[in-house]
JSON list of C-alpha atoms in Angstrom, two decimals:
[
{"chain": "C", "resi": 1, "resn": "GLU", "atom": "CA", "xyz": [-7.41, 8.92, 17.66]},
{"chain": "C", "resi": 2, "resn": "ALA", "atom": "CA", "xyz": [-5.57, 5.97, 16.12]},
{"chain": "C", "resi": 3, "resn": "GLN", "atom": "CA", "xyz": [-3.23, 7.29, 13.49]},
{"chain": "C", "resi": 4, "resn": "VAL", "atom": "CA", "xyz": [0.07, 7.18, 11.67]},
{"chain": "C", "resi": 5, "resn": "THR", "atom": "CA", "xyz": [1.84, 10.53, 11.48]},
{"chain": "C", "resi": 6, "resn": "GLN", "atom": "CA", "xyz": [4.63, 11.59, 9.18]},
{"chain": "C", "resi": 7, "resn": "ASN", "atom": "CA", "xyz": [6.83, 14.65, 9.26]},
{"chain": "C", "resi": 8, "resn": "PRO", "atom": "CA", "xyz": [7.45, 16.69, 7.32]},
{"chain": "C", "resi": 9, "resn": "ARG", "atom": "CA", "xyz": [4.54, 16.55, 4.92]},
{"chain": "C", "resi": 10, "resn": "TYR", "atom": "CA", "xyz": [6.42, 18.47, 2.26]},
{"chain": "C", "resi": 11, "resn": "LEU", "atom": "CA", "xyz": [10.15, 18.86, 1.80]},
{"chain": "C", "resi": 12, "resn": "ILE", "atom": "CA", "xyz": [12.32, 20.42, -0.88]},
{"chain": "C", "resi": 13, "resn": "THR", "atom": "CA", "xyz": [16.01, 19.74, -0.52]},
{"chain": "C", "resi": 14, "resn": "VAL", "atom": "CA", "xyz": [19.20, 19.60, -2.54]},
{"chain": "C", "resi": 15, "resn": "THR", "atom": "CA", "xyz": [21.28, 16.69, -3.71]},
{"chain": "C", "resi": 16, "resn": "GLY", "atom": "CA", "xyz": [23.50, 15.22, -1.02]},
{"chain": "C", "resi": 17, "resn": "LYS", "atom": "CA", "xyz": [21.94, 16.89, 2.00]},
{"chain": "C", "resi": 18, "resn": "LYS", "atom": "CA", "xyz": [21.05, 14.20, 4.52]},
{"chain": "C", "resi": 19, "resn": "LEU", "atom": "CA", "xyz": [17.44, 14.13, 5.63]},
{"chain": "C", "resi": 20, "resn": "THR", "atom": "CA", "xyz": [15.13, 12.12, 7.84]},
{"chain": "C", "resi": 21, "resn": "VAL", "atom": "CA", "xyz": [11.41, 11.61, 7.45]},
{"chain": "C", "resi": 22, "resn": "THR", "atom": "CA", "xyz": [9.82, 10.62, 10.71]},
{"chain": "C", "resi": 23, "resn": "CYS", "atom": "CA", "xyz": [6.97, 8.17, 11.14]},
{"chain": "C", "resi": 24, "resn": "SER", "atom": "CA", "xyz": [5.10, 7.47, 14.32]},
{"chain": "C", "resi": 25, "resn": "GLN", "atom": "CA", "xyz": [2.05, 5.34, 15.16]},
{"chain": "C", "resi": 26, "resn": "ASN", "atom": "CA", "xyz": [-0.02, 5.24, 18.31]},
{"chain": "C", "resi": 27, "resn": "MET", "atom": "CA", "xyz": [-1.70, 1.86, 17.81]},
{"chain": "C", "resi": 28, "resn": "ASN", "atom": "CA", "xyz": [1.03, -0.31, 19.36]},
{"chain": "C", "resi": 29, "resn": "HIS", "atom": "CA", "xyz": [1.55, -2.01, 16.01]},
{"chain": "C", "resi": 30, "resn": "GLU", "atom": "CA", "xyz": [4.47, -4.35, 15.59]},
{"chain": "C", "resi": 31, "resn": "TYR", "atom": "CA", "xyz": [4.76, -4.05, 11.82]},
{"chain": "C", "resi": 32, "resn": "MET", "atom": "CA", "xyz": [5.78, -0.84, 10.07]},
{"chain": "C", "resi": 33, "resn": "SER", "atom": "CA", "xyz": [6.75, -0.17, 6.50]},
{"chain": "C", "resi": 34, "resn": "TRP", "atom": "CA", "xyz": [7.86, 2.56, 4.08]},
{"chain": "C", "resi": 35, "resn": "TYR", "atom": "CA", "xyz": [6.67, 2.93, 0.51]},
{"chain": "C", "resi": 36, "resn": "ARG", "atom": "CA", "xyz": [7.32, 5.32, -2.29]},
{"chain": "C", "resi": 37, "resn": "GLN", "atom": "CA", "xyz": [4.67, 6.18, -4.86]},
{"chain": "C", "resi": 38, "resn": "ASP", "atom": "CA", "xyz": [5.67, 7.23, -8.35]},
{"chain": "C", "resi": 39, "resn": "PRO", "atom": "CA", "xyz": [3.45, 7.83, -11.41]},
{"chain": "C", "resi": 40, "resn": "GLY", "atom": "CA", "xyz": [2.88, 4.66, -13.34]},
{"chain": "C", "resi": 41, "resn": "LEU", "atom": "CA", "xyz": [4.71, 2.54, -10.78]},
{"chain": "C", "resi": 42, "resn": "GLY", "atom": "CA", "xyz": [2.21, 2.37, -7.95]},
{"chain": "C", "resi": 43, "resn": "LEU", "atom": "CA", "xyz": [3.52, 1.90, -4.44]},
{"chain": "C", "resi": 44, "resn": "ARG", "atom": "CA", "xyz": [6.81, 0.15, -3.96]},
{"chain": "C", "resi": 45, "resn": "GLN", "atom": "CA", "xyz": [8.02, -1.10, -0.62]},
{"chain": "C", "resi": 46, "resn": "ILE", "atom": "CA", "xyz": [11.33, 0.35, 0.55]},
{"chain": "C", "resi": 47, "resn": "TYR", "atom": "CA", "xyz": [11.85, -1.25, 3.96]},
{"chain": "C", "resi": 48, "resn": "TYR", "atom": "CA", "xyz": [9.72, -2.93, 6.54]},
{"chain": "C", "resi": 49, "resn": "SER", "atom": "CA", "xyz": [10.08, -3.80, 10.19]},
{"chain": "C", "resi": 50, "resn": "MET", "atom": "CA", "xyz": [8.52, -6.67, 12.06]},
{"chain": "C", "resi": 51, "resn": "ASN", "atom": "CA", "xyz": [9.32, -5.25, 15.48]},
{"chain": "C", "resi": 52, "resn": "VAL", "atom": "CA", "xyz": [11.91, -3.28, 17.42]},
{"chain": "C", "resi": 53, "resn": "GLU", "atom": "CA", "xyz": [15.40, -3.82, 16.00]},
{"chain": "C", "resi": 54, "resn": "VAL", "atom": "CA", "xyz": [14.05, -6.08, 13.22]},
{"chain": "C", "resi": 55, "resn": "THR", "atom": "CA", "xyz": [14.07, -4.63, 9.72]},
{"chain": "C", "resi": 56, "resn": "ASP", "atom": "CA", "xyz": [14.28, -6.03, 6.20]},
{"chain": "C", "resi": 57, "resn": "LYS", "atom": "CA", "xyz": [14.58, -4.71, 2.68]},
{"chain": "C", "resi": 58, "resn": "GLY", "atom": "CA", "xyz": [11.62, -4.30, 0.41]},
{"chain": "C", "resi": 59, "resn": "ASP", "atom": "CA", "xyz": [11.77, -3.97, -3.34]},
{"chain": "C", "resi": 60, "resn": "VAL", "atom": "CA", "xyz": [13.60, -0.64, -3.62]},
{"chain": "C", "resi": 61, "resn": "PRO", "atom": "CA", "xyz": [15.91, -0.16, -0.61]},
{"chain": "C", "resi": 62, "resn": "GLU", "atom": "CA", "xyz": [18.87, 1.42, -2.42]},
{"chain": "C", "resi": 63, "resn": "GLY", "atom": "CA", "xyz": [19.69, 4.88, -1.10]},
{"chain": "C", "resi": 64, "resn": "TYR", "atom": "CA", "xyz": [17.59, 4.52, 2.05]},
{"chain": "C", "resi": 65, "resn": "LYS", "atom": "CA", "xyz": [18.18, 3.52, 5.64]},
{"chain": "C", "resi": 66, "resn": "VAL", "atom": "CA", "xyz": [15.76, 2.83, 8.45]},
{"chain": "C", "resi": 67, "resn": "SER", "atom": "CA", "xyz": [15.93, 2.15, 12.14]},
{"chain": "C", "resi": 68, "resn": "ARG", "atom": "CA", "xyz": [13.45, 0.79, 14.65]},
{"chain": "C", "resi": 69, "resn": "LYS", "atom": "CA", "xyz": [14.65, 1.61, 18.13]},
{"chain": "C", "resi": 70, "resn": "GLU", "atom": "CA", "xyz": [11.18, 2.10, 19.55]},
{"chain": "C", "resi": 71, "resn": "LYS", "atom": "CA", "xyz": [7.99, 0.34, 18.66]},
{"chain": "C", "resi": 72, "resn": "ARG", "atom": "CA", "xyz": [6.11, 3.49, 17.73]},
{"chain": "C", "resi": 73, "resn": "ASN", "atom": "CA", "xyz": [8.75, 5.12, 15.51]},
{"chain": "C", "resi": 74, "resn": "PHE", "atom": "CA", "xyz": [10.19, 4.11, 12.16]},
{"chain": "C", "resi": 75, "resn": "PRO", "atom": "CA", "xyz": [12.23, 6.93, 10.58]},
{"chain": "C", "resi": 76, "resn": "LEU", "atom": "CA", "xyz": [13.33, 6.85, 6.95]},
{"chain": "C", "resi": 77, "resn": "ILE", "atom": "CA", "xyz": [16.82, 8.22, 6.38]},
{"chain": "C", "resi": 78, "resn": "LEU", "atom": "CA", "xyz": [18.25, 9.45, 3.11]},
{"chain": "C", "resi": 79, "resn": "GLU", "atom": "CA", "xyz": [21.97, 9.81, 3.70]},
{"chain": "C", "resi": 80, "resn": "SER", "atom": "CA", "xyz": [22.72, 11.46, 0.36]},
{"chain": "C", "resi": 81, "resn": "PRO", "atom": "CA", "xyz": [19.49, 12.21, -1.51]},
{"chain": "C", "resi": 82, "resn": "SER", "atom": "CA", "xyz": [19.48, 12.29, -5.27]},
{"chain": "C", "resi": 83, "resn": "PRO", "atom": "CA", "xyz": [16.88, 13.63, -7.74]},
{"chain": "C", "resi": 84, "resn": "ASN", "atom": "CA", "xyz": [15.63, 10.10, -8.49]},
{"chain": "C", "resi": 85, "resn": "GLN", "atom": "CA", "xyz": [14.41, 9.94, -4.91]},
{"chain": "C", "resi": 86, "resn": "THR", "atom": "CA", "xyz": [11.92, 12.69, -5.61]},
{"chain": "C", "resi": 87, "resn": "SER", "atom": "CA", "xyz": [8.66, 10.95, -4.78]},
{"chain": "C", "resi": 88, "resn": "LEU", "atom": "CA", "xyz": [5.65, 10.68, -2.50]},
{"chain": "C", "resi": 89, "resn": "TYR", "atom": "CA", "xyz": [6.48, 8.59, 0.56]},
{"chain": "C", "resi": 90, "resn": "PHE", "atom": "CA", "xyz": [4.06, 6.71, 2.75]},
{"chain": "C", "resi": 91, "resn": "CYS", "atom": "CA", "xyz": [4.63, 5.11, 6.09]},
{"chain": "C", "resi": 92, "resn": "ALA", "atom": "CA", "xyz": [2.28, 2.33, 7.20]},
{"chain": "C", "resi": 93, "resn": "SER", "atom": "CA", "xyz": [1.71, 0.12, 10.19]},
{"chain": "C", "resi": 94, "resn": "SER", "atom": "CA", "xyz": [-0.29, -2.96, 11.10]},
{"chain": "C", "resi": 95, "resn": "THR", "atom": "CA", "xyz": [-0.62, -5.46, 13.86]},
{"chain": "C", "resi": 96, "resn": "SER", "atom": "CA", "xyz": [1.81, -8.35, 13.81]},
{"chain": "C", "resi": 97, "resn": "PRO", "atom": "CA", "xyz": [1.36, -10.14, 10.48]},
{"chain": "C", "resi": 98, "resn": "GLY", "atom": "CA", "xyz": [2.22, -13.60, 11.71]},
{"chain": "C", "resi": 99, "resn": "LEU", "atom": "CA", "xyz": [-0.56, -15.60, 10.22]},
{"chain": "C", "resi": 100, "resn": "SER", "atom": "CA", "xyz": [-2.95, -12.68, 10.19]},
{"chain": "C", "resi": 101, "resn": "TYR", "atom": "CA", "xyz": [-1.66, -10.47, 7.42]},
{"chain": "C", "resi": 102, "resn": "ASN", "atom": "CA", "xyz": [-3.68, -7.58, 8.63]},
{"chain": "C", "resi": 103, "resn": "GLU", "atom": "CA", "xyz": [-4.41, -4.51, 6.59]},
{"chain": "C", "resi": 104, "resn": "GLN", "atom": "CA", "xyz": [-2.06, -1.58, 6.90]},
{"chain": "C", "resi": 105, "resn": "PHE", "atom": "CA", "xyz": [-2.87, 1.87, 8.19]},
{"chain": "C", "resi": 106, "resn": "PHE", "atom": "CA", "xyz": [-1.16, 4.57, 6.19]},
{"chain": "C", "resi": 107, "resn": "GLY", "atom": "CA", "xyz": [0.21, 7.94, 7.12]},
{"chain": "C", "resi": 108, "resn": "PRO", "atom": "CA", "xyz": [-0.78, 11.05, 5.14]},
{"chain": "C", "resi": 109, "resn": "GLY", "atom": "CA", "xyz": [2.32, 10.95, 2.93]},
{"chain": "C", "resi": 110, "resn": "THR", "atom": "CA", "xyz": [5.45, 13.07, 2.56]},
{"chain": "C", "resi": 111, "resn": "ARG", "atom": "CA", "xyz": [6.12, 14.75, -0.75]},
{"chain": "C", "resi": 112, "resn": "LEU", "atom": "CA", "xyz": [9.86, 15.00, -1.23]},
{"chain": "C", "resi": 113, "resn": "THR", "atom": "CA", "xyz": [11.58, 16.95, -3.97]},
{"chain": "C", "resi": 114, "resn": "VAL", "atom": "CA", "xyz": [15.35, 16.64, -4.41]},
{"chain": "C", "resi": 115, "resn": "LEU", "atom": "CA", "xyz": [16.88, 19.32, -6.62]},
{"chain": "R", "resi": 1, "resn": "ALA", "atom": "CA", "xyz": [8.75, -13.32, -6.95]},
{"chain": "R", "resi": 2, "resn": "GLN", "atom": "CA", "xyz": [5.33, -11.94, -6.31]},
{"chain": "R", "resi": 3, "resn": "LYS", "atom": "CA", "xyz": [3.69, -9.63, -8.80]},
{"chain": "R", "resi": 4, "resn": "VAL", "atom": "CA", "xyz": [0.42, -7.74, -9.07]},
{"chain": "R", "resi": 5, "resn": "THR", "atom": "CA", "xyz": [-0.91, -6.53, -12.40]},
{"chain": "R", "resi": 6, "resn": "GLN", "atom": "CA", "xyz": [-3.59, -3.92, -12.83]},
{"chain": "R", "resi": 7, "resn": "ALA", "atom": "CA", "xyz": [-3.80, -3.64, -16.57]},
{"chain": "R", "resi": 8, "resn": "GLN", "atom": "CA", "xyz": [-6.36, -0.83, -16.61]},
{"chain": "R", "resi": 9, "resn": "THR", "atom": "CA", "xyz": [-4.47, 2.40, -16.12]},
{"chain": "R", "resi": 10, "resn": "GLU", "atom": "CA", "xyz": [-7.49, 4.70, -16.33]},
{"chain": "R", "resi": 11, "resn": "ILE", "atom": "CA", "xyz": [-11.20, 4.12, -16.60]},
{"chain": "R", "resi": 12, "resn": "SER", "atom": "CA", "xyz": [-13.96, 6.67, -17.12]},
{"chain": "R", "resi": 13, "resn": "VAL", "atom": "CA", "xyz": [-17.59, 5.88, -16.53]},
{"chain": "R", "resi": 14, "resn": "VAL", "atom": "CA", "xyz": [-20.75, 7.90, -16.33]},
{"chain": "R", "resi": 15, "resn": "GLU", "atom": "CA", "xyz": [-22.39, 8.09, -12.95]},
{"chain": "R", "resi": 16, "resn": "LYS", "atom": "CA", "xyz": [-24.65, 5.11, -12.13]},
{"chain": "R", "resi": 17, "resn": "GLU", "atom": "CA", "xyz": [-22.79, 2.79, -14.46]},
{"chain": "R", "resi": 18, "resn": "ASP", "atom": "CA", "xyz": [-21.23, -0.36, -13.07]},
{"chain": "R", "resi": 19, "resn": "VAL", "atom": "CA", "xyz": [-17.47, -0.73, -13.36]},
{"chain": "R", "resi": 20, "resn": "THR", "atom": "CA", "xyz": [-15.05, -3.57, -12.72]},
{"chain": "R", "resi": 21, "resn": "LEU", "atom": "CA", "xyz": [-11.41, -3.08, -11.83]},
{"chain": "R", "resi": 22, "resn": "ASP", "atom": "CA", "xyz": [-9.18, -6.00, -12.67]},
{"chain": "R", "resi": 23, "resn": "CYS", "atom": "CA", "xyz": [-6.36, -7.40, -10.57]},
{"chain": "R", "resi": 24, "resn": "VAL", "atom": "CA", "xyz": [-4.19, -10.36, -11.52]},
{"chain": "R", "resi": 25, "resn": "TYR", "atom": "CA", "xyz": [-1.49, -11.64, -9.21]},
{"chain": "R", "resi": 26, "resn": "GLU", "atom": "CA", "xyz": [1.43, -14.05, -9.23]},
{"chain": "R", "resi": 27, "resn": "THR", "atom": "CA", "xyz": [2.81, -15.86, -6.22]},
{"chain": "R", "resi": 28, "resn": "ARG", "atom": "CA", "xyz": [4.47, -19.16, -5.38]},
{"chain": "R", "resi": 29, "resn": "ASP", "atom": "CA", "xyz": [3.13, -19.17, -1.84]},
{"chain": "R", "resi": 30, "resn": "THR", "atom": "CA", "xyz": [0.06, -21.16, -0.94]},
{"chain": "R", "resi": 31, "resn": "THR", "atom": "CA", "xyz": [-0.74, -18.79, 1.91]},
{"chain": "R", "resi": 32, "resn": "TYR", "atom": "CA", "xyz": [-1.19, -15.17, 0.98]},
{"chain": "R", "resi": 33, "resn": "TYR", "atom": "CA", "xyz": [-3.54, -12.23, 1.35]},
{"chain": "R", "resi": 34, "resn": "LEU", "atom": "CA", "xyz": [-4.99, -9.88, -1.22]},
{"chain": "R", "resi": 35, "resn": "PHE", "atom": "CA", "xyz": [-6.08, -6.34, -0.52]},
{"chain": "R", "resi": 36, "resn": "TRP", "atom": "CA", "xyz": [-7.77, -3.43, -2.20]},
{"chain": "R", "resi": 37, "resn": "TYR", "atom": "CA", "xyz": [-6.99, 0.15, -1.19]},
{"chain": "R", "resi": 38, "resn": "LYS", "atom": "CA", "xyz": [-8.54, 3.39, -2.36]},
{"chain": "R", "resi": 39, "resn": "GLN", "atom": "CA", "xyz": [-6.63, 6.64, -2.84]},
{"chain": "R", "resi": 40, "resn": "PRO", "atom": "CA", "xyz": [-9.04, 9.57, -3.34]},
{"chain": "R", "resi": 41, "resn": "PRO", "atom": "CA", "xyz": [-7.82, 12.87, -4.80]},
{"chain": "R", "resi": 42, "resn": "SER", "atom": "CA", "xyz": [-6.94, 14.03, -1.29]},
{"chain": "R", "resi": 43, "resn": "GLY", "atom": "CA", "xyz": [-4.11, 11.48, -1.34]},
{"chain": "R", "resi": 44, "resn": "GLU", "atom": "CA", "xyz": [-4.64, 9.27, 1.68]},
{"chain": "R", "resi": 45, "resn": "LEU", "atom": "CA", "xyz": [-4.76, 5.50, 1.34]},
{"chain": "R", "resi": 46, "resn": "VAL", "atom": "CA", "xyz": [-7.87, 3.79, 2.61]},
{"chain": "R", "resi": 47, "resn": "PHE", "atom": "CA", "xyz": [-8.22, 0.07, 3.20]},
{"chain": "R", "resi": 48, "resn": "LEU", "atom": "CA", "xyz": [-11.25, -1.51, 1.50]},
{"chain": "R", "resi": 49, "resn": "ILE", "atom": "CA", "xyz": [-10.99, -5.27, 1.80]},
{"chain": "R", "resi": 50, "resn": "ARG", "atom": "CA", "xyz": [-8.73, -8.22, 2.63]},
{"chain": "R", "resi": 51, "resn": "ARG", "atom": "CA", "xyz": [-9.09, -11.77, 1.37]},
{"chain": "R", "resi": 52, "resn": "ASN", "atom": "CA", "xyz": [-6.93, -14.77, 2.29]},
{"chain": "R", "resi": 53, "resn": "SER", "atom": "CA", "xyz": [-5.89, -17.43, -0.16]},
{"chain": "R", "resi": 54, "resn": "PHE", "atom": "CA", "xyz": [-8.10, -20.08, 1.42]},
{"chain": "R", "resi": 55, "resn": "ASP", "atom": "CA", "xyz": [-11.31, -18.12, 1.19]},
{"chain": "R", "resi": 56, "resn": "GLU", "atom": "CA", "xyz": [-12.71, -17.85, -2.32]},
{"chain": "R", "resi": 57, "resn": "GLN", "atom": "CA", "xyz": [-16.10, -16.59, -1.24]},
{"chain": "R", "resi": 58, "resn": "ASN", "atom": "CA", "xyz": [-17.12, -13.46, -3.03]},
{"chain": "R", "resi": 59, "resn": "GLU", "atom": "CA", "xyz": [-17.91, -10.51, -0.86]},
{"chain": "R", "resi": 60, "resn": "ILE", "atom": "CA", "xyz": [-20.38, -7.68, -1.15]},
{"chain": "R", "resi": 61, "resn": "SER", "atom": "CA", "xyz": [-20.34, -4.50, 0.85]},
{"chain": "R", "resi": 62, "resn": "GLY", "atom": "CA", "xyz": [-22.98, -2.04, -0.23]},
{"chain": "R", "resi": 63, "resn": "ARG", "atom": "CA", "xyz": [-22.20, -1.03, -3.82]},
{"chain": "R", "resi": 64, "resn": "TYR", "atom": "CA", "xyz": [-18.82, -2.76, -3.69]},
{"chain": "R", "resi": 65, "resn": "SER", "atom": "CA", "xyz": [-18.21, -6.41, -4.49]},
{"chain": "R", "resi": 66, "resn": "TRP", "atom": "CA", "xyz": [-15.13, -8.53, -4.92]},
{"chain": "R", "resi": 67, "resn": "ASN", "atom": "CA", "xyz": [-14.62, -11.65, -6.98]},
{"chain": "R", "resi": 68, "resn": "PHE", "atom": "CA", "xyz": [-11.66, -13.84, -5.98]},
{"chain": "R", "resi": 69, "resn": "GLN", "atom": "CA", "xyz": [-10.77, -16.70, -8.34]},
{"chain": "R", "resi": 70, "resn": "LYS", "atom": "CA", "xyz": [-7.65, -18.72, -7.56]},
{"chain": "R", "resi": 71, "resn": "SER", "atom": "CA", "xyz": [-7.97, -20.62, -10.83]},
{"chain": "R", "resi": 72, "resn": "THR", "atom": "CA", "xyz": [-7.27, -17.44, -12.76]},
{"chain": "R", "resi": 73, "resn": "SER", "atom": "CA", "xyz": [-5.23, -15.70, -10.02]},
{"chain": "R", "resi": 74, "resn": "SER", "atom": "CA", "xyz": [-7.59, -12.77, -10.10]},
{"chain": "R", "resi": 75, "resn": "PHE", "atom": "CA", "xyz": [-9.18, -10.57, -7.46]},
{"chain": "R", "resi": 76, "resn": "ASN", "atom": "CA", "xyz": [-11.50, -8.19, -9.28]},
{"chain": "R", "resi": 77, "resn": "PHE", "atom": "CA", "xyz": [-13.40, -5.30, -7.75]},
{"chain": "R", "resi": 78, "resn": "THR", "atom": "CA", "xyz": [-16.80, -4.15, -8.97]},
{"chain": "R", "resi": 79, "resn": "ILE", "atom": "CA", "xyz": [-18.55, -0.91, -8.11]},
{"chain": "R", "resi": 80, "resn": "THR", "atom": "CA", "xyz": [-22.27, -0.97, -8.82]},
{"chain": "R", "resi": 81, "resn": "ALA", "atom": "CA", "xyz": [-24.12, 2.23, -9.65]},
{"chain": "R", "resi": 82, "resn": "SER", "atom": "CA", "xyz": [-20.95, 4.31, -9.49]},
{"chain": "R", "resi": 83, "resn": "GLN", "atom": "CA", "xyz": [-20.97, 7.73, -7.89]},
{"chain": "R", "resi": 84, "resn": "VAL", "atom": "CA", "xyz": [-18.73, 10.75, -8.27]},
{"chain": "R", "resi": 85, "resn": "VAL", "atom": "CA", "xyz": [-17.29, 10.05, -4.80]},
{"chain": "R", "resi": 86, "resn": "ASP", "atom": "CA", "xyz": [-15.91, 6.78, -6.18]},
{"chain": "R", "resi": 87, "resn": "SER", "atom": "CA", "xyz": [-13.45, 8.74, -8.30]},
{"chain": "R", "resi": 88, "resn": "ALA", "atom": "CA", "xyz": [-10.04, 7.68, -7.03]},
{"chain": "R", "resi": 89, "resn": "VAL", "atom": "CA", "xyz": [-7.03, 5.55, -7.72]},
{"chain": "R", "resi": 90, "resn": "TYR", "atom": "CA", "xyz": [-7.58, 1.97, -6.62]},
{"chain": "R", "resi": 91, "resn": "PHE", "atom": "CA", "xyz": [-4.70, -0.31, -5.71]},
{"chain": "R", "resi": 92, "resn": "CYS", "atom": "CA", "xyz": [-4.65, -4.06, -5.46]},
{"chain": "R", "resi": 93, "resn": "ALA", "atom": "CA", "xyz": [-1.97, -5.54, -3.19]},
{"chain": "R", "resi": 94, "resn": "LEU", "atom": "CA", "xyz": [-0.56, -8.96, -2.39]},
{"chain": "R", "resi": 95, "resn": "SER", "atom": "CA", "xyz": [1.00, -9.95, 0.92]},
{"chain": "R", "resi": 96, "resn": "GLU", "atom": "CA", "xyz": [3.04, -13.06, 1.45]},
{"chain": "R", "resi": 97, "resn": "ALA", "atom": "CA", "xyz": [5.83, -14.20, 3.74]},
{"chain": "R", "resi": 98, "resn": "GLY", "atom": "CA", "xyz": [9.16, -12.74, 2.78]},
{"chain": "R", "resi": 99, "resn": "SER", "atom": "CA", "xyz": [12.53, -14.05, 3.87]},
{"chain": "R", "resi": 100, "resn": "GLY", "atom": "CA", "xyz": [12.44, -15.37, 7.40]},
{"chain": "R", "resi": 101, "resn": "GLY", "atom": "CA", "xyz": [8.67, -15.53, 7.34]},
{"chain": "R", "resi": 102, "resn": "TYR", "atom": "CA", "xyz": [8.20, -11.78, 7.40]},
{"chain": "R", "resi": 103, "resn": "GLN", "atom": "CA", "xyz": [5.52, -9.90, 5.55]},
{"chain": "R", "resi": 104, "resn": "LYS", "atom": "CA", "xyz": [6.41, -8.46, 2.17]},
{"chain": "R", "resi": 105, "resn": "VAL", "atom": "CA", "xyz": [3.77, -6.47, 0.33]},
{"chain": "R", "resi": 106, "resn": "THR", "atom": "CA", "xyz": [3.53, -5.84, -3.39]},
{"chain": "R", "resi": 107, "resn": "PHE", "atom": "CA", "xyz": [1.14, -3.30, -4.84]},
{"chain": "R", "resi": 108, "resn": "GLY", "atom": "CA", "xyz": [-0.16, -3.05, -8.36]},
{"chain": "R", "resi": 109, "resn": "THR", "atom": "CA", "xyz": [0.34, 0.14, -10.32]},
{"chain": "R", "resi": 110, "resn": "GLY", "atom": "CA", "xyz": [-3.20, 1.27, -9.64]},
{"chain": "R", "resi": 111, "resn": "THR", "atom": "CA", "xyz": [-6.29, 2.03, -11.70]},
{"chain": "R", "resi": 112, "resn": "LYS", "atom": "CA", "xyz": [-7.50, 5.59, -11.85]},
{"chain": "R", "resi": 113, "resn": "LEU", "atom": "CA", "xyz": [-11.29, 5.68, -11.92]},
{"chain": "R", "resi": 114, "resn": "GLN", "atom": "CA", "xyz": [-13.10, 8.79, -13.02]},
{"chain": "R", "resi": 115, "resn": "VAL", "atom": "CA", "xyz": [-16.84, 8.91, -12.54]},
{"chain": "R", "resi": 116, "resn": "ILE", "atom": "CA", "xyz": [-18.42, 11.60, -14.66]},
{"chain": "R", "resi": 117, "resn": "PRO", "atom": "CA", "xyz": [-21.64, 13.19, -13.38]}
]
């Protein structure tokens, strides 16, 4: 089954404790992206990746890191989480945008709480 | 910078009523794509439709229809004869080339639709 998976689905942590949210897709998609969803703000793009070793900042990259060492995986790293990073996070993937701008397939979301 | 505005935060309709969700966008690109996604109460995000900037044809899919007007920078979504299962948050999104020609996506803040039986 074609899908985007995220782990963990729920996480409660404390300020300053490094964490990684994993994202994996099995559709051989080149493009992957991370979003955070907050009430009243919709989805905001954190980082995106066009392909292996190619990443770029979205609208709200501060406090986050990403890496794309393999095509299927795109982990989101919070080196020193803070309470304002409490949010619902979505990973997404799509085929190479190029001139196609294809729709994105979303993971189930990760609800993160930073105390 | 690109921007997507969904001015309607919440809408309530009675089942079988028609409802239109508004989406207004801003972009300096001539080539861009617009999307609608649905987020039901279960939380997942579901793709509904994509429209490119060169195709202003309206589209109908069952009870759903979309009206794209470049002159007003709008991409509105209409649900005809609404049903309880349509209750969800609906997001409009804009995709254009970011720096280096890469894809940057901007979502609106969403419209929460409640269909009352």
